[in-house]
mmCIF file of C-alpha atoms in Angstrom:
data_model
loop_
_atom_site.group_PDB
_atom_site.id
_atom_site.type_symbol
_atom_site.label_atom_id
_atom_site.label_comp_id
_atom_site.label_asym_id
_atom_site.label_seq_id
_atom_site.Cartn_x
_atom_site.Cartn_y
_atom_site.Cartn_z
ATOM 1 C CA MET A 224 21.786 37.814 2.843
ATOM 2 C CA MET A 225 20.593 34.258 2.123
ATOM 3 C CA SER A 226 24.037 33.271 0.816
ATOM 4 C CA HIS A 227 25.563 33.890 4.217
ATOM 5 C CA LEU A 228 23.082 31.916 6.232
ATOM 6 C CA LEU A 229 24.440 28.839 7.844
ATOM 7 C CA VAL A 230 23.895 25.533 5.936
ATOM 8 C CA GLU A 231 22.212 24.112 8.992
ATOM 9 C CA ILE A 232 19.596 26.861 9.062
ATOM 10 C CA ILE A 233 18.855 26.614 5.333
ATOM 11 C CA THR A 234 18.569 22.792 5.690
ATOM 12 C CA GLU A 235 16.196 23.115 8.578
ATOM 13 C CA ILE A 236 14.007 25.609 6.751
ATOM 14 C CA LEU A 237 13.826 23.627 3.546
ATOM 15 C CA SER A 238 13.080 20.361 5.388
ATOM 16 C CA GLN A 239 9.792 21.900 6.492
ATOM 17 C CA LEU A 240 8.584 22.609 2.968
ATOM 18 C CA PRO A 241 6.309 20.590 0.683
ATOM 19 C CA VAL A 242 7.721 18.644 -2.198
ATOM 20 C CA LYS A 243 6.382 20.991 -4.910
ATOM 21 C CA SER A 244 8.189 23.942 -3.333
ATOM 22 C CA LEU A 245 11.476 22.015 -3.145
ATOM 23 C CA LEU A 246 11.344 21.061 -6.753
ATOM 24 C CA CYS A 247 10.979 24.787 -7.667
ATOM 25 C CA PHE A 248 14.034 25.631 -5.532
ATOM 26 C CA PHE A 249 16.343 23.547 -7.674
ATOM 27 C CA CYS A 250 16.888 26.611 -9.730
ATOM 28 C CA VAL A 251 17.857 28.955 -6.929
ATOM 29 C CA SER A 252 21.500 28.100 -6.881
ATOM 30 C CA LYS A 253 23.939 25.264 -7.384
ATOM 31 C CA SER A 254 24.391 24.868 -3.708
ATOM 32 C CA TRP A 255 20.680 24.495 -3.042
ATOM 33 C CA TYR A 256 20.369 22.047 -5.973
ATOM 34 C CA ALA A 257 23.135 19.916 -4.405
ATOM 35 C CA LEU A 258 21.622 20.163 -0.893
ATOM 36 C CA ILE A 259 18.076 19.143 -1.928
ATOM 37 C CA LYS A 260 19.328 16.225 -3.983
ATOM 38 C CA HIS A 261 21.610 14.945 -1.205
ATOM 39 C CA LEU A 262 20.477 11.631 0.414
ATOM 40 C CA ASP A 263 20.880 12.977 3.903
ATOM 41 C CA PHE A 264 18.511 15.810 3.117
ATOM 42 C CA ILE A 265 15.956 13.487 1.447
ATOM 43 C CA LYS A 266 15.949 11.319 4.566
ATOM 44 C CA LEU A 267 15.532 14.404 6.817
ATOM 45 C CA HIS A 268 12.626 15.683 4.762
ATOM 46 C CA LEU A 269 10.940 12.384 4.768
ATOM 47 C CA HIS A 270 11.267 12.105 8.564
ATOM 48 C CA ARG A 271 9.772 15.573 8.860
ATOM 49 C CA SER A 272 6.851 14.645 6.559
ATOM 50 C CA ILE A 273 6.063 11.439 8.639
ATOM 51 C CA GLU A 274 6.565 13.218 11.961
ATOM 52 C CA THR A 275 4.131 16.109 11.083
ATOM 53 C CA ASN A 276 1.872 14.074 8.809
ATOM 54 C CA ARG A 277 2.066 16.902 6.325
ATOM 55 C CA ASP A 278 1.893 17.106 2.466
ATOM 56 C CA ARG A 279 -0.579 14.260 2.516
ATOM 57 C CA THR A 280 -2.086 12.865 -0.753
ATOM 58 C CA LEU A 281 -4.664 10.184 -1.455
ATOM 59 C CA ILE A 282 -3.850 7.993 -4.434
ATOM 60 C CA LEU A 283 -7.095 6.581 -5.810
ATOM 61 C CA GLU A 284 -7.014 3.453 -7.990
ATOM 62 C CA LYS A 285 -10.061 3.764 -10.267
ATOM 63 C CA VAL A 286 -12.000 0.595 -10.682
ATOM 64 C CA THR A 287 -14.246 -0.295 -13.672
ATOM 65 C CA ASP A 288 -16.121 -3.569 -13.878
ATOM 66 C CA GLY A 289 -14.312 -4.807 -10.835
ATOM 67 C CA LEU A 290 -10.849 -4.201 -12.364
ATOM 68 C CA PRO A 291 -8.300 -1.434 -11.667
ATOM 69 C CA HIS A 292 -7.530 0.905 -14.572
ATOM 70 C CA TYR A 293 -5.792 4.197 -13.769
ATOM 71 C CA CYS A 294 -5.141 6.509 -10.841
ATOM 72 C CA TYR A 295 -6.297 9.852 -9.400
ATOM 73 C CA SER A 296 -4.424 12.041 -6.943
ATOM 74 C CA VAL A 297 -6.088 14.111 -4.209
ATOM 75 C CA HIS A 298 -3.946 16.388 -2.109
ATOM 76 C CA PHE A 299 -5.334 17.511 1.291
ATOM 77 C CA PRO A 300 -3.281 20.042 3.264
ATOM 78 C CA THR A 301 -5.763 19.866 6.163
ATOM 79 C CA GLU A 302 -8.400 17.380 7.257
ATOM 80 C CA ASN A 303 -11.079 19.877 6.276
ATOM 81 C CA HIS A 304 -9.840 20.675 2.837
ATOM 82 C CA PHE A 305 -9.446 18.238 -0.029
ATOM 83 C CA ASP A 306 -8.236 19.498 -3.406
ATOM 84 C CA LYS A 307 -9.868 18.451 -6.659
ATOM 85 C CA ALA A 308 -9.020 14.983 -7.869
ATOM 86 C CA PHE A 309 -6.898 14.896 -11.029
ATOM 87 C CA LYS A 310 -5.881 12.024 -13.261
ATOM 88 C CA LEU A 311 -2.434 10.565 -12.538
ATOM 89 C CA TYR A 312 -0.562 8.443 -14.990
ATOM 90 C CA GLN A 313 1.422 5.636 -13.441
ATOM 91 C CA PRO A 314 4.561 4.125 -14.999
ATOM 92 C CA LEU A 315 3.075 0.832 -16.091
ATOM 93 C CA TYR A 316 0.163 2.521 -17.880
ATOM 94 C CA ARG A 317 -0.804 0.954 -21.170
ATOM 95 C CA ARG A 318 -4.215 1.059 -22.791
ATOM 96 C CA GLY A 319 -5.966 -2.224 -21.965
ATOM 97 C CA LYS A 320 -3.456 -3.250 -19.329
ATOM 98 C CA LEU A 321 -4.684 -3.875 -15.792
ATOM 99 C CA VAL A 322 -2.347 -2.583 -13.135
ATOM 100 C CA SER A 323 -3.003 -2.788 -9.401
ATOM 101 C CA ILE A 324 -1.523 -1.078 -6.336
ATOM 102 C CA LEU A 325 0.141 -3.604 -4.101
ATOM 103 C CA ASP A 326 0.775 -1.266 -1.172
ATOM 104 C CA CYS A 327 1.978 2.201 -0.153
ATOM 105 C CA CYS A 328 4.906 2.774 2.163
ATOM 106 C CA HIS A 329 5.740 6.403 3.153
ATOM 107 C CA SER A 330 5.709 8.124 -0.194
ATOM 108 C CA LEU A 331 6.361 5.108 -2.345
ATOM 109 C CA VAL A 332 3.654 3.118 -4.133
ATOM 110 C CA CYS A 333 4.279 -0.404 -5.490
ATOM 111 C CA ILE A 334 2.283 -1.327 -8.527
ATOM 112 C CA HIS A 335 2.049 -4.649 -10.288
ATOM 113 C CA HIS A 336 0.956 -6.175 -13.618
ATOM 114 C CA PHE A 337 1.387 -9.884 -14.214
ATOM 115 C CA THR A 338 0.214 -12.833 -16.233
ATOM 116 C CA LEU A 339 0.803 -16.334 -14.865
ATOM 117 C CA GLU A 340 0.815 -19.377 -17.069
ATOM 118 C CA ILE A 341 1.496 -23.016 -16.474
ATOM 119 C CA HIS A 342 5.328 -22.921 -17.161
ATOM 120 C CA HIS A 343 6.205 -19.261 -16.707
ATOM 121 C CA CYS A 344 5.093 -15.888 -15.340
ATOM 122 C CA THR A 345 5.395 -12.445 -16.829
ATOM 123 C CA ASP A 346 5.874 -9.734 -14.291
ATOM 124 C CA GLU A 347 5.981 -6.006 -14.348
ATOM 125 C CA ILE A 348 6.471 -4.349 -11.017
ATOM 126 C CA ALA A 349 7.421 -0.751 -10.384
ATOM 127 C CA ILE A 350 8.055 1.353 -7.329
ATOM 128 C CA TRP A 351 6.661 4.754 -7.901
ATOM 129 C CA ASN A 352 6.719 8.172 -6.134
ATOM 130 C CA PRO A 353 3.461 9.802 -7.440
ATOM 131 C CA LEU A 354 4.128 13.176 -5.916
ATOM 132 C CA ILE A 355 7.188 13.756 -8.035
ATOM 133 C CA GLN A 356 6.342 11.273 -10.820
ATOM 134 C CA LYS A 357 9.544 9.307 -10.586
ATOM 135 C CA TYR A 358 9.757 5.502 -10.645
ATOM 136 C CA ARG A 359 11.923 2.464 -10.925
ATOM 137 C CA ILE A 360 11.012 -0.780 -12.818
ATOM 138 C CA LEU A 361 12.120 -3.912 -11.017
ATOM 139 C CA PRO A 362 14.281 -6.208 -13.093
ATOM 140 C CA PRO A 363 12.464 -9.350 -14.360
ATOM 141 C CA GLU A 364 12.862 -12.386 -12.261
ATOM 142 C CA PRO A 365 12.215 -15.920 -13.536
ATOM 143 C CA MET A 366 10.691 -18.659 -11.291
ATOM 144 C CA SER A 367 12.242 -22.101 -10.920
ATOM 145 C CA LYS A 368 9.577 -24.787 -11.099
ATOM 146 C CA PRO A 369 10.512 -27.951 -9.173
ATOM 147 C CA SER A 370 10.329 -31.234 -11.143
ATOM 148 C CA GLY A 371 7.224 -33.262 -10.680
ATOM 149 C CA LEU A 372 4.944 -30.270 -9.946
ATOM 150 C CA ASN A 373 3.098 -29.073 -12.986
ATOM 151 C CA PHE A 374 1.184 -25.968 -11.815
ATOM 152 C CA SER A 375 2.146 -22.729 -10.171
ATOM 153 C CA LYS A 376 0.363 -19.623 -8.784
ATOM 154 C CA TYR A 377 1.136 -16.445 -6.984
ATOM 155 C CA ASN A 378 0.666 -17.150 -3.318
ATOM 156 C CA GLU A 379 1.567 -13.558 -2.273
ATOM 157 C CA ILE A 380 3.395 -10.512 -3.383
ATOM 158 C CA ALA A 381 3.993 -7.584 -0.988
ATOM 159 C CA PHE A 382 5.913 -4.293 -0.449
ATOM 160 C CA GLY A 383 7.379 -2.860 2.644
ATOM 161 C CA TYR A 384 10.218 -0.942 4.352
ATOM 162 C CA ASP A 385 13.207 -2.658 6.033
ATOM 163 C CA LEU A 386 13.859 -0.500 9.166
ATOM 164 C CA CYS A 387 17.134 -2.117 10.055
ATOM 165 C CA ASN A 388 18.710 -1.737 6.635
ATOM 166 C CA ASP A 389 16.894 1.436 5.475
ATOM 167 C CA ASP A 390 15.666 -0.318 2.369
ATOM 168 C CA TYR A 391 12.416 -0.766 0.521
ATOM 169 C CA LYS A 392 11.703 -4.388 -0.411
ATOM 170 C CA VAL A 393 9.296 -6.535 -2.466
ATOM 171 C CA LEU A 394 8.478 -10.050 -1.393
ATOM 172 C CA ARG A 395 7.361 -12.633 -4.014
ATOM 173 C CA VAL A 396 5.985 -15.995 -3.035
ATOM 174 C CA ILE A 397 5.118 -18.528 -5.759
ATOM 175 C CA ALA A 398 3.395 -21.859 -4.878
ATOM 176 C CA PHE A 399 3.908 -25.027 -6.877
ATOM 177 C CA TYR A 400 1.418 -27.970 -6.893
ATOM 178 C CA ASN A 401 -0.329 -30.644 -8.882
ATOM 179 C CA ARG A 402 -4.012 -30.159 -9.689
ATOM 180 C CA GLY A 403 -6.391 -31.502 -7.000
ATOM 181 C CA GLN A 404 -3.592 -31.729 -4.445
ATOM 182 C CA PRO A 405 -2.486 -29.359 -1.613
ATOM 183 C CA LEU A 406 0.333 -26.859 -2.252
ATOM 184 C CA LYS A 407 3.623 -28.635 -2.072
ATOM 185 C CA GLU A 408 6.565 -26.233 -2.443
ATOM 186 C CA PHE A 409 7.099 -22.438 -2.346
ATOM 187 C CA GLU A 410 9.672 -20.212 -3.962
ATOM 188 C CA VAL A 411 10.403 -17.058 -1.798
ATOM 189 C CA LYS A 412 12.373 -14.162 -3.276
ATOM 190 C CA VAL A 413 13.023 -10.695 -2.069
ATOM 191 C CA TYR A 414 13.822 -7.623 -4.182
ATOM 192 C CA SER A 415 15.983 -4.752 -2.657
ATOM 193 C CA LEU A 416 15.513 -1.291 -3.980
ATOM 194 C CA ARG A 417 18.936 -0.335 -2.611
ATOM 195 C CA TRP A 418 20.670 -3.028 -4.503
ATOM 196 C CA HIS A 419 18.187 -3.198 -7.359
ATOM 197 C CA SER A 420 18.258 -6.966 -7.476
ATOM 198 C CA TRP A 421 16.331 -10.153 -6.500
ATOM 199 C CA ARG A 422 17.541 -12.802 -4.101
ATOM 200 C CA LYS A 423 16.152 -16.176 -3.290
ATOM 201 C CA ILE A 424 15.742 -16.991 0.401
ATOM 202 C CA GLU A 425 15.448 -20.438 1.979
ATOM 203 C CA GLU A 426 12.598 -19.509 4.326
ATOM 204 C CA GLN A 427 9.399 -21.285 3.368
ATOM 205 C CA TRP A 428 5.827 -19.961 3.576
ATOM 206 C CA PRO A 429 4.851 -21.574 6.899
ATOM 207 C CA LYS A 430 1.078 -21.994 6.357
ATOM 208 C CA LYS A 431 0.627 -24.241 3.410
ATOM 209 C CA GLU A 432 -3.045 -25.066 4.130
ATOM 210 C CA CYS A 433 -4.554 -21.639 4.677
ATOM 211 C CA THR A 434 -6.436 -18.876 2.984
ATOM 212 C CA VAL A 435 -5.004 -15.387 2.809
ATOM 213 C CA SER A 436 -7.971 -13.175 3.756
ATOM 214 C CA SER A 437 -6.392 -9.718 3.474
ATOM 215 C CA ASN A 438 -3.981 -7.684 1.482
ATOM 216 C CA SER A 439 -0.579 -7.316 2.861
ATOM 217 C CA VAL A 440 0.305 -4.315 5.088
ATOM 218 C CA SER A 441 3.730 -2.982 6.057
ATOM 219 C CA LEU A 442 4.590 -1.960 9.689
ATOM 220 C CA ASN A 443 7.640 -2.012 11.953
ATOM 221 C CA GLY A 444 9.865 -3.503 9.300
ATOM 222 C CA ALA A 445 7.549 -6.412 8.541
ATOM 223 C CA LEU A 446 4.838 -7.451 6.158
ATOM 224 C CA HIS A 447 1.594 -8.772 7.547
ATOM 225 C CA TRP A 448 -1.401 -10.754 6.366
ATOM 226 C CA SER A 449 -4.592 -11.990 7.887
ATOM 227 C CA ILE A 450 -4.952 -15.722 7.220
ATOM 228 C CA ALA A 451 -7.606 -18.288 7.984
ATOM 229 C CA GLU A 452 -6.355 -21.795 8.386
ATOM 230 C CA ASP A 453 -8.362 -24.372 6.477
ATOM 231 C CA THR A 454 -8.079 -27.129 3.842
ATOM 232 C CA PRO A 455 -8.502 -25.410 0.505
ATOM 233 C CA TYR A 456 -9.590 -28.507 -1.416
ATOM 234 C CA ASP A 457 -12.334 -29.621 0.926
ATOM 235 C CA MET A 458 -14.834 -26.705 1.416
ATOM 236 C CA ASP A 459 -16.987 -28.872 3.773
ATOM 237 C CA ILE A 460 -14.460 -28.359 6.534
ATOM 238 C CA PRO A 461 -15.223 -25.128 8.387
ATOM 239 C CA LEU A 462 -12.676 -22.356 8.665
ATOM 240 C CA ARG A 463 -10.595 -22.503 11.796
ATOM 241 C CA ALA A 464 -9.086 -19.666 13.895
ATOM 242 C CA GLU A 465 -7.973 -16.525 12.108
ATOM 243 C CA CYS A 466 -4.341 -15.405 12.799
ATOM 244 C CA LEU A 467 -1.760 -12.901 11.502
ATOM 245 C CA LEU A 468 1.265 -14.015 9.514
ATOM 246 C CA ALA A 469 4.266 -11.629 9.439
ATOM 247 C CA PHE A 470 7.476 -11.571 7.499
ATOM 248 C CA ASP A 471 10.372 -9.683 8.970
ATOM 249 C CA LEU A 472 12.215 -7.878 6.168
ATOM 250 C CA ALA A 473 15.456 -7.728 8.159
ATOM 251 C CA THR A 474 15.775 -11.257 9.504
ATOM 252 C CA GLU A 475 13.719 -12.724 6.558
ATOM 253 C CA LYS A 476 11.857 -14.930 8.871
ATOM 254 C CA PHE A 477 8.049 -15.586 9.173
ATOM 255 C CA LEU A 478 6.168 -15.513 12.498
ATOM 256 C CA VAL A 479 2.543 -15.929 13.507
ATOM 257 C CA PHE A 480 0.473 -14.287 16.146
ATOM 258 C CA LYS A 481 -3.253 -14.147 17.057
ATOM 259 C CA THR A 482 -5.889 -11.637 16.033
ATOM 260 C CA SER A 483 -8.628 -10.047 18.157
ATOM 261 C CA VAL A 484 -11.300 -12.633 17.224
ATOM 262 C CA GLN A 485 -11.628 -16.365 16.723
ATOM 263 C CA ARG A 486 -13.393 -17.315 13.488
ATOM 264 C CA GLU A 487 -16.322 -19.202 14.842
ATOM 265 C CA VAL A 488 -18.982 -17.785 12.559
ATOM 266 C CA GLU A 489 -19.134 -16.331 9.093
ATOM 267 C CA LEU A 490 -16.942 -13.161 9.256
ATOM 268 C CA GLY A 491 -15.626 -10.535 6.849
ATOM 269 C CA THR A 492 -12.274 -9.410 7.961
ATOM 270 C CA CYS A 493 -9.418 -7.216 6.687
ATOM 271 C CA LEU A 494 -6.119 -5.904 7.959
ATOM 272 C CA GLU A 495 -4.847 -2.301 7.771
ATOM 273 C CA VAL A 496 -2.449 0.063 9.484
ATOM 274 C CA LEU A 497 -3.910 2.985 11.414
ATOM 275 C CA LYS A 498 -1.954 5.508 13.603
ATOM 276 C CA GLY A 499 1.210 3.323 13.292
ATOM 277 C CA GLN A 500 -0.584 0.293 14.670
ATOM 278 C CA LEU A 501 -2.047 -2.874 13.138
ATOM 279 C CA CYS A 502 -5.724 -2.454 12.626
ATOM 280 C CA PHE A 503 -8.120 -5.457 12.296
ATOM 281 C CA ILE A 504 -11.554 -4.783 10.939
ATOM 282 C CA VAL A 505 -14.302 -7.321 11.516
ATOM 283 C CA THR A 506 -17.716 -7.435 9.779
ATOM 284 C CA PRO A 507 -19.810 -10.053 11.633
ATOM 285 C CA ASP A 508 -22.920 -9.935 9.428
ATOM 286 C CA LEU A 509 -21.858 -8.846 5.926
ATOM 287 C CA GLY A 510 -22.061 -5.131 6.508
ATOM 288 C CA ALA A 511 -24.512 -4.995 9.391
ATOM 289 C CA GLU A 512 -21.787 -3.476 11.608
ATOM 290 C CA ILE A 513 -18.066 -3.135 11.648
ATOM 291 C CA ASP A 514 -15.777 -3.589 14.643
ATOM 292 C CA VAL A 515 -12.425 -1.807 14.448
ATOM 293 C CA TRP A 516 -9.519 -3.125 16.619
ATOM 294 C CA LEU A 517 -6.003 -1.808 17.162
ATOM 295 C CA MET A 518 -2.980 -3.731 18.352
ATOM 296 C CA LYS A 519 -1.669 -1.251 20.989
ATOM 297 C CA GLU A 520 1.557 -3.155 21.641
ATOM 298 C CA TYR A 521 3.044 -4.658 18.485
ATOM 299 C CA GLY A 522 3.079 -8.454 18.619
ATOM 300 C CA GLU A 523 1.198 -8.713 21.852
ATOM 301 C CA ALA A 524 -2.130 -10.490 21.250
ATOM 302 C CA SER A 525 -3.488 -9.339 24.539
ATOM 303 C CA SER A 526 -3.170 -5.684 23.491
ATOM 304 C CA TRP A 527 -5.906 -5.817 20.798
ATOM 305 C CA THR A 528 -8.301 -3.016 21.842
ATOM 306 C CA GLN A 529 -11.640 -2.283 20.118
ATOM 307 C CA ILE A 530 -11.717 1.483 19.357
ATOM 308 C CA CYS A 531 -15.278 1.647 17.737
ATOM 309 C CA LYS A 532 -18.292 -0.149 16.401
ATOM 310 C CA ILE A 533 -19.716 1.342 13.190
ATOM 311 C CA GLU A 534 -23.333 0.344 13.029
ATOM 312 C CA ARG A 535 -25.531 0.393 9.974
ATOM 313 C CA GLY A 536 -27.686 3.214 11.224
ATOM 314 C CA SER A 537 -24.680 5.575 11.524
ATOM 315 C CA VAL A 538 -24.156 5.469 7.801
ATOM 316 C CA PRO A 539 -26.896 6.597 5.369
ATOM 317 C CA TRP A 540 -26.198 3.811 2.878
ATOM 318 C CA THR A 541 -25.320 0.130 2.874
ATOM 319 C CA PHE A 542 -21.662 -1.033 2.587
ATOM 320 C CA LYS A 543 -19.779 -4.290 2.385
ATOM 321 C CA TYR A 544 -16.223 -3.035 2.955
ATOM 322 C CA CYS A 545 -14.595 -0.414 5.209
ATOM 323 C CA LYS A 546 -11.004 0.696 5.199
ATOM 324 C CA PRO A 547 -9.796 3.074 7.972
ATOM 325 C CA LEU A 548 -7.284 5.607 6.381
ATOM 326 C CA MET A 549 -6.298 7.894 9.219
ATOM 327 C CA PHE A 550 -7.295 9.636 12.371
ATOM 328 C CA SER A 551 -8.173 13.358 12.500
ATOM 329 C CA LYS A 552 -5.728 15.573 14.405
ATOM 330 C CA ASN A 553 -7.721 15.336 17.617
ATOM 331 C CA GLU A 554 -8.239 11.563 17.141
ATOM 332 C CA LYS A 555 -11.984 11.938 17.490
ATOM 333 C CA LYS A 556 -12.694 11.084 13.860
ATOM 334 C CA ILE A 557 -11.487 8.427 11.433
ATOM 335 C CA LEU A 558 -11.341 8.940 7.669
ATOM 336 C CA LEU A 559 -12.900 5.874 6.072
ATOM 337 C CA GLU A 560 -13.134 4.402 2.609
ATOM 338 C CA MET A 561 -16.474 2.686 2.453
ATOM 339 C CA ARG A 562 -17.277 0.504 -0.485
ATOM 340 C CA ARG A 563 -20.132 -1.556 -1.905
ATOM 341 C CA HIS A 564 -20.324 -3.348 -5.241
ATOM 342 C CA ASN A 565 -19.871 -0.493 -7.614
ATOM 343 C CA LEU A 566 -19.594 2.649 -5.409
ATOM 344 C CA THR A 567 -16.936 4.045 -3.056
ATOM 345 C CA LYS A 568 -17.404 6.962 -0.631
ATOM 346 C CA LEU A 569 -14.913 8.732 1.662
ATOM 347 C CA VAL A 570 -16.386 9.784 5.057
ATOM 348 C CA TRP A 571 -15.282 11.156 8.437
ATOM 349 C CA TYR A 572 -16.607 8.866 11.132
ATOM 350 C CA GLU A 573 -17.091 10.579 14.545
ATOM 351 C CA ILE A 574 -16.295 7.952 17.131
ATOM 352 C CA GLU A 575 -18.135 9.416 20.158
ATOM 353 C CA LYS A 576 -21.184 10.504 18.296
ATOM 354 C CA ASN A 577 -21.280 7.322 16.082
ATOM 355 C CA ARG A 578 -22.150 9.303 12.910
ATOM 356 C CA CYS A 579 -20.562 9.847 9.473
ATOM 357 C CA GLU A 580 -20.057 13.026 7.354
ATOM 358 C CA GLY A 581 -19.334 12.554 3.690
ATOM 359 C CA VAL A 582 -16.190 14.067 2.148
ATOM 360 C CA GLU A 583 -16.838 16.253 -0.910
ATOM 361 C CA ILE A 584 -14.083 16.013 -3.588
ATOM 362 C CA GLN A 585 -14.517 17.255 -7.112
ATOM 363 C CA ASN A 586 -13.862 14.939 -10.045
ATOM 364 C CA LEU A 587 -13.841 11.866 -7.861
ATOM 365 C CA PRO A 588 -14.411 8.520 -9.635
ATOM 366 C CA HIS A 589 -17.455 6.476 -8.507
ATOM 367 C CA TRP A 590 -15.537 3.296 -7.706
ATOM 368 C CA PHE A 591 -11.973 3.302 -6.373
ATOM 369 C CA ARG A 592 -9.413 1.953 -3.892
ATOM 370 C CA THR A 593 -7.315 4.243 -1.738
ATOM 371 C CA ALA A 594 -3.675 4.498 -0.677
ATOM 372 C CA THR A 595 -2.257 7.285 1.400
ATOM 373 C CA CYS A 596 1.102 8.947 0.810
ATOM 374 C CA VAL A 597 3.210 11.669 2.504
ATOM 375 C CA GLY A 598 5.434 14.002 0.527
ATOM 376 C CA SER A 599 9.067 13.025 -0.036
ATOM 377 C CA LEU A 600 11.828 13.204 -2.642
ATOM 378 C CA LEU A 601 12.490 9.489 -2.549
ATOM 379 C CA LEU A 602 13.422 8.095 -6.053
ATOM 380 C CA LEU A 603 14.518 11.547 -7.104
ATOM 381 C CA ASP A 604 17.086 9.839 -9.269
ATOM 382 C CA GLY A 605 14.445 7.575 -10.871
ATOM 383 C CA ASP A 606 12.936 7.674 -14.339
ATOM 384 C CA ASN A 607 10.259 10.249 -15.178
ATOM 385 C CA VAL A 608 6.680 9.065 -15.694
ATOM 386 C CA ILE A 609 5.621 10.109 -19.171
ATOM 387 C CA ASP A 610 2.105 11.135 -19.989
ATOM 388 C CA PRO A 611 1.146 8.593 -22.685
ATOM 389 C CA ASP A 612 -1.187 11.084 -24.459
ATOM 390 C CA LYS A 613 1.658 13.527 -24.843
ATOM 391 C CA ALA A 614 4.100 10.752 -25.882
ATOM 392 C CA GLU A 615 1.638 9.715 -28.635
ATOM 393 C CA GLU A 616 1.321 13.347 -29.788
ATOM 394 C CA GLN A 617 5.090 13.699 -30.010
ATOM 395 C CA GLU A 618 5.370 10.408 -31.982
ATOM 396 C CA GLU A 619 2.716 11.646 -34.437
ATOM 397 C CA GLU A 620 4.555 14.891 -34.857
ATOM 398 C CA GLU A 621 7.789 13.108 -35.590
#
């Protein structure tokens, strides 16, 4: 009888199951309900999901006229089978409001809507688990503008996982300046999901005269950006060496290390995470070819290794942007998001044969950006995402 099975055996069996099955098992018994909702089980289940790379889902941010609008979800139980894409409402959804995905960490997606004016900013940030449609809105956090500086702008906002403290955090950096002058001061604040609060830190953004040339990526308990050192207000001065800037979420310190290339010519670059390693993508000639590099040993500049060169002839269409999403199980193929001005395609790129095969997914939007999640029950105690169409119908009925 199931009721006489050891708790350890039941826990081990349940930890191997996908999220949808676990949600159904809430109704089996009170003991199963308590077990599945327990924080220790949620952590175990997440560890199993990451370890086996199972219950994977693509979260697609649909883009219209260059601006993000709403999301789609595509579950793929195996690398050869992608389910139909279906529309997914996110917690900040409002008609006419533009919401963008900052980053995805494990099963959590951080989304952001803001307006920034001269004397104040209006933020809406949420951490969202799209597989169980639960979320938490971050509390509003004002900025403190120093006297004598009239303008402000978001220098960076990022999301990641603090390994040492088992906490998910959001970093917000606001720059203050006077028009026509270099950036003067920075306000750096960190939000903790565990404590549901913001805290100002004294650490300053270390590269005042630079251009951030990539989105942030989270790895090894730190946030990372690709930056090009330059003088923003004098465009006649050529860009200098490209480097990586990291922010350790535990020590709350910034550090800098080198990338795989020196920026001597016009380059298109971006930073991603692939196979648990920093991945640097270089486009030397605006889409003519793409070099993909991995940092084999974290923090060691000498460990950058080129794993492939994607040439124009290997892809049956032109592209301007390429984002590696994951390796296949045998690591002979890479799933790529390939994008041009108003069209995005997902393809499997075969490294040895230097060729691409398109991925067929029903109901896929034409233009989108991609984040990858694994299944987990994180934020099970969060608020429910409500379908706005159903909410409007209920209001009309009332």
